[in-house]
Coordinates of C-alpha atoms in Angstrom, one line a residue:
X1 CA 0.0 0.0 0.0
X2 CA 1.1 3.6 -0.6
X3 CA 2.5 5.7 2.1
X4 CA -0.6 7.8 2.3
X5 CA -2.8 4.8 3.1
X6 CA -4.2 4.5 6.6
X7 CA -5.2 0.8 6.8
X8 CA -8.1 -0.9 5.4
X9 CA -11.9 -0.7 5.5
X10 CA -14.3 -3.7 5.3
X11 CA -17.8 -3.1 4.1
X12 CA -20.8 -5.5 4.6
X13 CA -23.8 -5.4 2.3
X14 CA -27.1 -7.3 1.7
X15 CA -26.6 -9.7 -1.2
X16 CA -30.4 -10.3 -1.3
X17 CA -30.8 -6.6 -2.2
X18 CA -28.1 -6.4 -4.8
X19 CA -25.1 -6.0 -2.6
X20 CA -21.8 -7.5 -3.5
X21 CA -21.1 -9.2 -0.1
X22 CA -17.9 -8.1 1.7
X23 CA -15.8 -5.4 0.2
X24 CA -12.2 -4.7 1.2
X25 CA -10.9 -1.2 0.5
X26 CA -7.8 0.8 1.2
X27 CA -8.2 4.0 3.2
X28 CA -6.4 7.1 2.0
X29 CA -4.9 8.7 5.1
X30 CA -4.9 12.2 3.6
X31 CA -8.4 12.4 2.1
X32 CA -10.3 9.5 3.7
X33 CA -11.1 8.1 0.3
X34 CA -11.8 4.4 -0.1
X35 CA -10.3 2.3 -3.0
X36 CA -11.8 -1.2 -3.5
X37 CA -9.2 -4.0 -3.4
X38 CA -11.2 -7.1 -3.2
X39 CA -14.8 -8.5 -3.0
X40 CA -16.2 -11.8 -1.6
X41 CA -19.7 -13.0 -2.1
X42 CA -19.0 -16.3 -0.3
X43 CA -21.7 -15.6 2.4
X44 CA -25.2 -14.4 1.9
X45 CA -26.2 -11.0 3.5
X46 CA -23.0 -10.3 5.6
X47 CA -24.7 -7.4 7.3
X48 CA -22.2 -6.9 10.1
X49 CA -18.5 -7.6 10.4
X50 CA -15.8 -7.9 13.1
X51 CA -12.0 -8.0 12.8
X52 CA -9.5 -10.0 14.8
X53 CA -7.2 -7.6 16.7
X54 CA -4.2 -8.3 14.4
X55 CA -6.3 -7.8 11.3
X56 CA -5.6 -11.3 10.0
X57 CA -9.2 -12.7 10.2
X58 CA -12.5 -11.1 9.4
X59 CA -15.8 -12.4 10.8
X60 CA -19.3 -11.9 9.4
X61 CA -22.8 -12.8 10.3
X62 CA -25.2 -14.1 7.6
X63 CA -28.4 -12.3 8.4
X64 CA -30.8 -15.0 7.2
X65 CA -33.7 -16.9 8.8
X66 CA -31.3 -19.8 9.4
X67 CA -28.5 -17.5 10.6
X68 CA -24.8 -18.3 10.4
X69 CA -21.4 -16.8 11.0
X70 CA -18.3 -17.1 8.9
X71 CA -14.6 -16.5 9.2
X72 CA -12.4 -15.1 6.4
X73 CA -8.6 -15.0 6.1
X74 CA -7.2 -11.6 5.1
X75 CA -4.3 -12.1 2.7
X76 CA -1.1 -10.5 4.0
X77 CA 1.8 -9.0 2.0
X78 CA 3.5 -11.3 -0.4
X79 CA 6.8 -12.3 1.1
X80 CA 8.6 -11.7 -2.2
X81 CA 7.1 -8.5 -3.5
X82 CA 5.8 -6.9 -0.3
X83 CA 2.5 -6.2 -1.9
X84 CA -0.9 -7.4 -0.7
X85 CA -1.8 -10.7 -2.3
X86 CA -5.0 -11.6 -4.1
X87 CA -5.9 -7.9 -4.2
X88 CA -7.0 -8.1 -0.6
X89 CA -10.0 -10.5 -1.2
X90 CA -11.1 -12.1 2.0
X91 CA -10.9 -15.9 1.8
X92 CA -13.5 -18.1 3.5
X93 CA -12.1 -20.4 6.3
X94 CA -14.1 -23.6 6.2
X95 CA -17.9 -23.3 5.9
X96 CA -20.3 -20.9 7.6
X97 CA -21.3 -22.1 11.0
X98 CA -25.0 -22.1 12.1
X99 CA -25.7 -19.7 15.1
X100 CA -28.9 -21.7 15.9
X101 CA -30.8 -18.5 15.8
X102 CA -32.6 -16.3 13.2
X103 CA -31.5 -13.1 11.7
X104 CA -28.1 -12.4 13.3
X105 CA -27.4 -8.7 13.2
X106 CA -24.3 -8.1 15.2
X107 CA -21.2 -9.9 16.5
X108 CA -18.1 -9.4 18.7
X109 CA -14.9 -11.3 19.5
X110 CA -14.6 -12.0 23.3
X111 CA -12.2 -14.2 25.1
X112 CA -11.4 -16.6 22.2
X113 CA -15.0 -16.8 21.1
X114 CA -17.3 -15.1 18.6
X115 CA -20.6 -13.9 20.0
X116 CA -23.6 -13.1 17.8
X117 CA -26.8 -11.2 18.5
X118 CA -29.7 -12.9 16.8
X119 CA -32.5 -10.3 16.1
X120 CA -35.1 -12.7 14.7
X121 CA -34.9 -15.3 17.5
X122 CA -34.0 -12.9 20.3
X123 CA -31.0 -14.9 21.4
X124 CA -27.2 -14.6 21.8
X125 CA -24.9 -17.4 20.5
X126 CA -21.3 -18.2 21.4
X127 CA -19.0 -19.9 18.8
X128 CA -15.5 -21.0 19.7
X129 CA -12.7 -19.6 17.6
X130 CA -10.1 -22.2 16.5
X131 CA -6.3 -21.6 16.3
X132 CA -6.5 -21.0 12.6
X133 CA -9.2 -18.4 13.1
X134 CA -12.0 -20.6 12.0
X135 CA -15.2 -21.2 13.9
X136 CA -16.5 -24.2 15.8
X137 CA -20.1 -25.3 16.5
X138 CA -22.1 -23.3 19.0
X139 CA -21.0 -23.8 22.6
X140 CA -23.7 -21.7 24.2
X141 CA -27.0 -20.1 23.4
X142 CA -28.7 -17.6 25.7
X143 CA -32.4 -17.0 24.9
X144 CA -33.8 -13.7 25.9
X145 CA -37.3 -13.5 27.3
X146 CA -39.8 -10.6 27.3
X147 CA -41.7 -8.2 25.1
X148 CA -42.6 -4.5 24.8
X149 CA -45.6 -2.4 24.0
X150 CA -44.9 -1.7 20.3
X151 CA -47.4 -3.8 18.4
X152 CA -45.1 -4.7 15.5
X153 CA -41.5 -4.4 16.7
X154 CA -41.8 -5.7 20.3
X155 CA -43.9 -8.9 20.3
X156 CA -40.9 -10.8 21.6
X157 CA -37.2 -10.4 22.3
X158 CA -35.0 -9.0 19.5
X159 CA -31.3 -9.0 20.4
X160 CA -29.7 -6.3 18.2
X161 CA -26.2 -5.8 19.5
X162 CA -23.6 -7.7 21.5
X163 CA -20.2 -6.3 22.7
X164 CA -17.6 -6.6 25.4
X165 CA -17.2 -3.8 27.9
X166 CA -13.9 -1.9 27.9
X167 CA -12.6 -4.0 30.9
X168 CA -13.2 -7.2 28.9
X169 CA -14.9 -8.8 32.0
X170 CA -18.5 -8.4 30.8
X171 CA -20.6 -9.0 27.7
X172 CA -23.5 -6.6 27.0
X173 CA -26.4 -7.5 24.8
X174 CA -29.0 -4.8 23.7
X175 CA -32.5 -6.1 23.1
X176 CA -34.9 -3.9 21.1
X177 CA -37.9 -6.1 21.8
X178 CA -37.6 -6.3 25.6
X179 CA -36.6 -2.7 26.2
X180 CA -33.6 -3.8 28.2
X181 CA -29.8 -4.4 28.2
X182 CA -28.4 -7.7 29.6
X183 CA -25.0 -8.0 31.2
X184 CA -23.5 -11.5 31.0
X185 CA -20.2 -13.3 31.8
X186 CA -18.6 -15.7 29.4
X187 CA -17.3 -19.0 30.9
X188 CA -14.1 -19.5 29.0
X189 CA -13.9 -23.2 29.9
X190 CA -17.4 -24.1 28.6
X191 CA -18.1 -21.3 26.2
X192 CA -21.4 -20.6 27.8
X193 CA -23.0 -17.2 28.6
X194 CA -24.0 -16.8 32.2
X195 CA -26.6 -14.1 33.0
X196 CA -25.5 -11.5 35.5
X197 CA -28.0 -8.6 35.4
X198 CA -30.6 -6.8 33.3
X199 CA -31.2 -3.0 33.0
X200 CA -34.7 -2.0 32.0
X201 CA -35.4 1.0 29.7
X202 CA -38.7 2.9 29.4
X203 CA -41.4 0.8 27.7
X204 CA -41.4 1.3 24.0
X205 CA -37.9 2.9 23.8
X206 CA -36.6 0.1 21.6
X207 CA -32.9 0.2 22.5
X208 CA -30.7 -0.8 19.5
X209 CA -27.0 0.0 19.9
X210 CA -24.7 1.1 22.8
X211 CA -21.3 2.7 22.8
X212 CA -18.9 3.1 25.7
X213 CA -17.1 6.3 26.6
X214 CA -13.3 6.0 26.1
X215 CA -12.8 6.4 29.9
X216 CA -14.9 3.3 30.4
X217 CA -17.1 4.8 33.1
X218 CA -20.2 5.7 31.0
X219 CA -22.1 4.3 28.0
X220 CA -24.6 5.8 25.6
X221 CA -27.6 3.8 24.4
X222 CA -29.5 4.7 21.2
X223 CA -33.2 4.0 21.4
X224 CA -34.5 3.3 17.9
X225 CA -38.2 3.6 18.5
X226 CA -38.1 6.6 20.8
X227 CA -35.3 8.5 18.9
X228 CA -33.5 9.2 22.2
X229 CA -30.1 8.7 23.8
X230 CA -29.9 7.1 27.2
X231 CA -26.9 8.3 29.1
X232 CA -25.7 5.6 31.5
X233 CA -23.1 5.1 34.2
X234 CA -21.1 1.9 33.8
X235 CA -19.7 0.1 36.9
X236 CA -17.1 -2.2 35.5
X237 CA -16.3 -3.6 38.9
X238 CA -19.8 -4.9 39.5
X239 CA -21.1 -5.1 35.9
X240 CA -23.9 -2.7 36.4
X241 CA -25.4 -0.3 33.8
X242 CA -27.4 2.6 35.3
X243 CA -29.4 5.0 33.1
X244 CA -29.1 8.6 34.6
X245 CA -30.5 10.8 31.8
X246 CA -32.3 10.8 28.4
X247 CA -31.7 13.2 25.6
X248 CA -33.7 13.5 22.3
X249 CA -31.4 13.0 19.3
X250 CA -33.7 15.0 17.0
X251 CA -34.8 18.7 17.2
X252 CA -37.8 19.1 19.5
X253 CA -40.0 20.3 16.6
X254 CA -39.1 17.4 14.4
X255 CA -42.0 15.0 14.1
X256 CA -41.2 13.1 10.9
X257 CA -40.8 9.3 11.2
X258 CA -37.2 8.3 11.8
X259 CA -35.4 5.3 13.3
X260 CA -32.0 5.5 15.0
X261 CA -29.4 3.0 13.9
X262 CA -25.9 3.6 15.3
X263 CA -24.2 5.6 18.0
X264 CA -20.5 6.6 18.0
X265 CA -18.4 8.4 20.7
X266 CA -15.4 10.5 19.7
X267 CA -12.0 9.3 20.8
X268 CA -11.6 12.4 23.1
X269 CA -15.0 11.7 24.7
X270 CA -16.4 15.1 23.8
X271 CA -18.9 14.2 21.1
X272 CA -21.6 11.6 20.4
X273 CA -23.0 11.0 16.9
X274 CA -26.1 9.1 16.0
X275 CA -27.4 8.0 12.5
X276 CA -31.1 8.5 11.8
X277 CA -32.9 6.5 9.1
X278 CA -35.9 8.1 7.5
X279 CA -34.8 11.6 8.1
X280 CA -31.4 10.4 6.7
X281 CA -29.3 12.6 9.1
X282 CA -26.5 12.4 11.5
X283 CA -27.1 14.1 14.9
X284 CA -24.2 15.8 16.7
X285 CA -24.3 15.9 20.5
X286 CA -21.8 17.4 22.9
X287 CA -21.0 15.9 26.3
X288 CA -20.3 17.9 29.4
X289 CA -17.5 17.2 31.9
X290 CA -19.7 14.8 34.0
X291 CA -20.3 12.6 30.8
X292 CA -23.9 12.5 32.0
X293 CA -25.4 15.4 30.1
X294 CA -25.6 15.7 26.4
X295 CA -26.8 18.6 24.2
X296 CA -28.0 18.3 20.6
X297 CA -26.0 20.9 18.6
X298 CA -26.7 20.0 15.0
X299 CA -28.1 17.6 12.5
X300 CA -26.5 17.1 9.0
X301 CA -27.4 15.1 6.0
X302 CA -25.9 11.5 5.9
X303 CA -25.0 11.9 2.2
X304 CA -27.5 9.3 1.0
X305 CA -30.6 7.4 2.2
X306 CA -31.1 5.1 5.2
X307 CA -27.8 5.3 7.1
X308 CA -27.7 1.8 8.6
X309 CA -24.2 2.2 10.2
X310 CA -21.9 4.9 11.3
X311 CA -18.2 4.5 12.1
X312 CA -15.1 6.5 13.0
X313 CA -12.2 6.2 10.5
X314 CA -8.7 5.0 11.5
X315 CA -7.5 8.5 12.6
X316 CA -10.6 9.3 14.5
X317 CA -11.1 12.6 12.5
X318 CA -13.6 11.3 10.0
X319 CA -17.0 9.6 10.1
X320 CA -18.2 7.0 7.6
X321 CA -21.9 6.4 6.9
X322 CA -23.1 3.1 5.3
X323 CA -26.2 4.3 3.5
X324 CA -28.2 1.2 2.6
X325 CA -31.0 2.4 0.4
X326 CA -28.9 4.8 -1.7
X327 CA -26.1 2.2 -2.0
X328 CA -23.0 4.2 -0.8
X329 CA -20.5 4.7 1.9
X330 CA -20.0 8.5 2.4
X331 CA -17.2 9.9 4.5
X332 CA -17.1 13.2 6.4
X333 CA -14.4 15.4 7.9
X334 CA -15.1 16.3 11.5
X335 CA -14.6 19.8 12.8
X336 CA -12.4 19.3 15.9
X337 CA -14.0 22.2 17.7
X338 CA -17.7 21.6 17.1
X339 CA -17.8 17.9 16.2
X340 CA -19.9 18.8 13.1
X341 CA -19.1 16.5 10.1
X342 CA -18.8 17.9 6.5
X343 CA -19.2 15.6 3.5
X344 CA -15.8 14.8 1.9
X345 CA -16.5 11.9 -0.5
X346 CA -18.4 8.8 -1.3
X347 CA -18.0 5.2 -2.7
X348 CA -20.8 3.3 -4.5
X349 CA -21.7 0.2 -2.4
X350 CA -25.1 -1.3 -3.3
X351 CA -27.2 -2.2 -0.2
X352 CA -24.4 -1.1 2.2
X353 CA -25.0 -2.3 5.8
X354 CA -21.8 -1.7 7.8
X355 CA -18.2 -0.4 7.7
X356 CA -15.3 -1.3 10.0
X357 CA -11.6 -0.5 9.9
X358 CA -8.4 -2.4 10.6
X359 CA -4.7 -2.5 9.7

């Protein structure tokens, strides 16, 4: 890669809606521009991705009724030429592994295991990761229970996100259907998830995704149905999530239908951004010194339609929006003083669903 490049982006997309599958792209460190280097359609509907810490293996969920997860080897530099081999195309390791759940939407690597959140079945699945990076059969399945007041979206549990807390001691799963966040412990010996606690949210809020503050003492939970941000204290010692305030992520006079999708916290802990589908905007919120108060300061266009995902670029000074319905990934330069993003470029990606970054 050239000296101006700043690592690699991996983009997931819905193959059932015309997406190409998984796209690997170089990231230009000066402009943020993405240049496609490889594509794999080996897995259907790879809607969300996760990368091993060393960047050698990529993981994807297959968001189908009979959900699965898959591992891909990322080709390294050729020993003779020093250039990336196979144009950076991810190579499937083994076969996709069933998650024993429906519609997996999110995944995370935790303690030598891959954990998936299965929206359709309202469950969380644990898959062991082998020495070669491949996946084994499910070692644990935690079925969520409960429902919410929304007549269509909350008839039962809908696990939407799963992630490790900054300490690595806990696994947090966000359930849109039960209006709650569960905290669990992974037993490394058995690969089972052990429930630890559950934090309720207001009925009908529809929590979708959570992001931790860089200091590890707070978390910010985006409610998809209520279009609000719950500001929470996080007690890593005891594994307790405590909501302390709620802030609307749209202007008070905005009544158009919109659905929150992703929440991102700046690396200096001063700003929070959320993506809003329907209105097709990115909201900019500032945090005060307590980390427990947020103020909405601006909303800007997402550069397309239906921003399903939002991510910080490698340097932390750009935002990338995966716009599903317009079929693009658009990047923005972030004003370091205000946190307000300005459009800087775009890459055509049919049915884009997520974007992540690695070495």
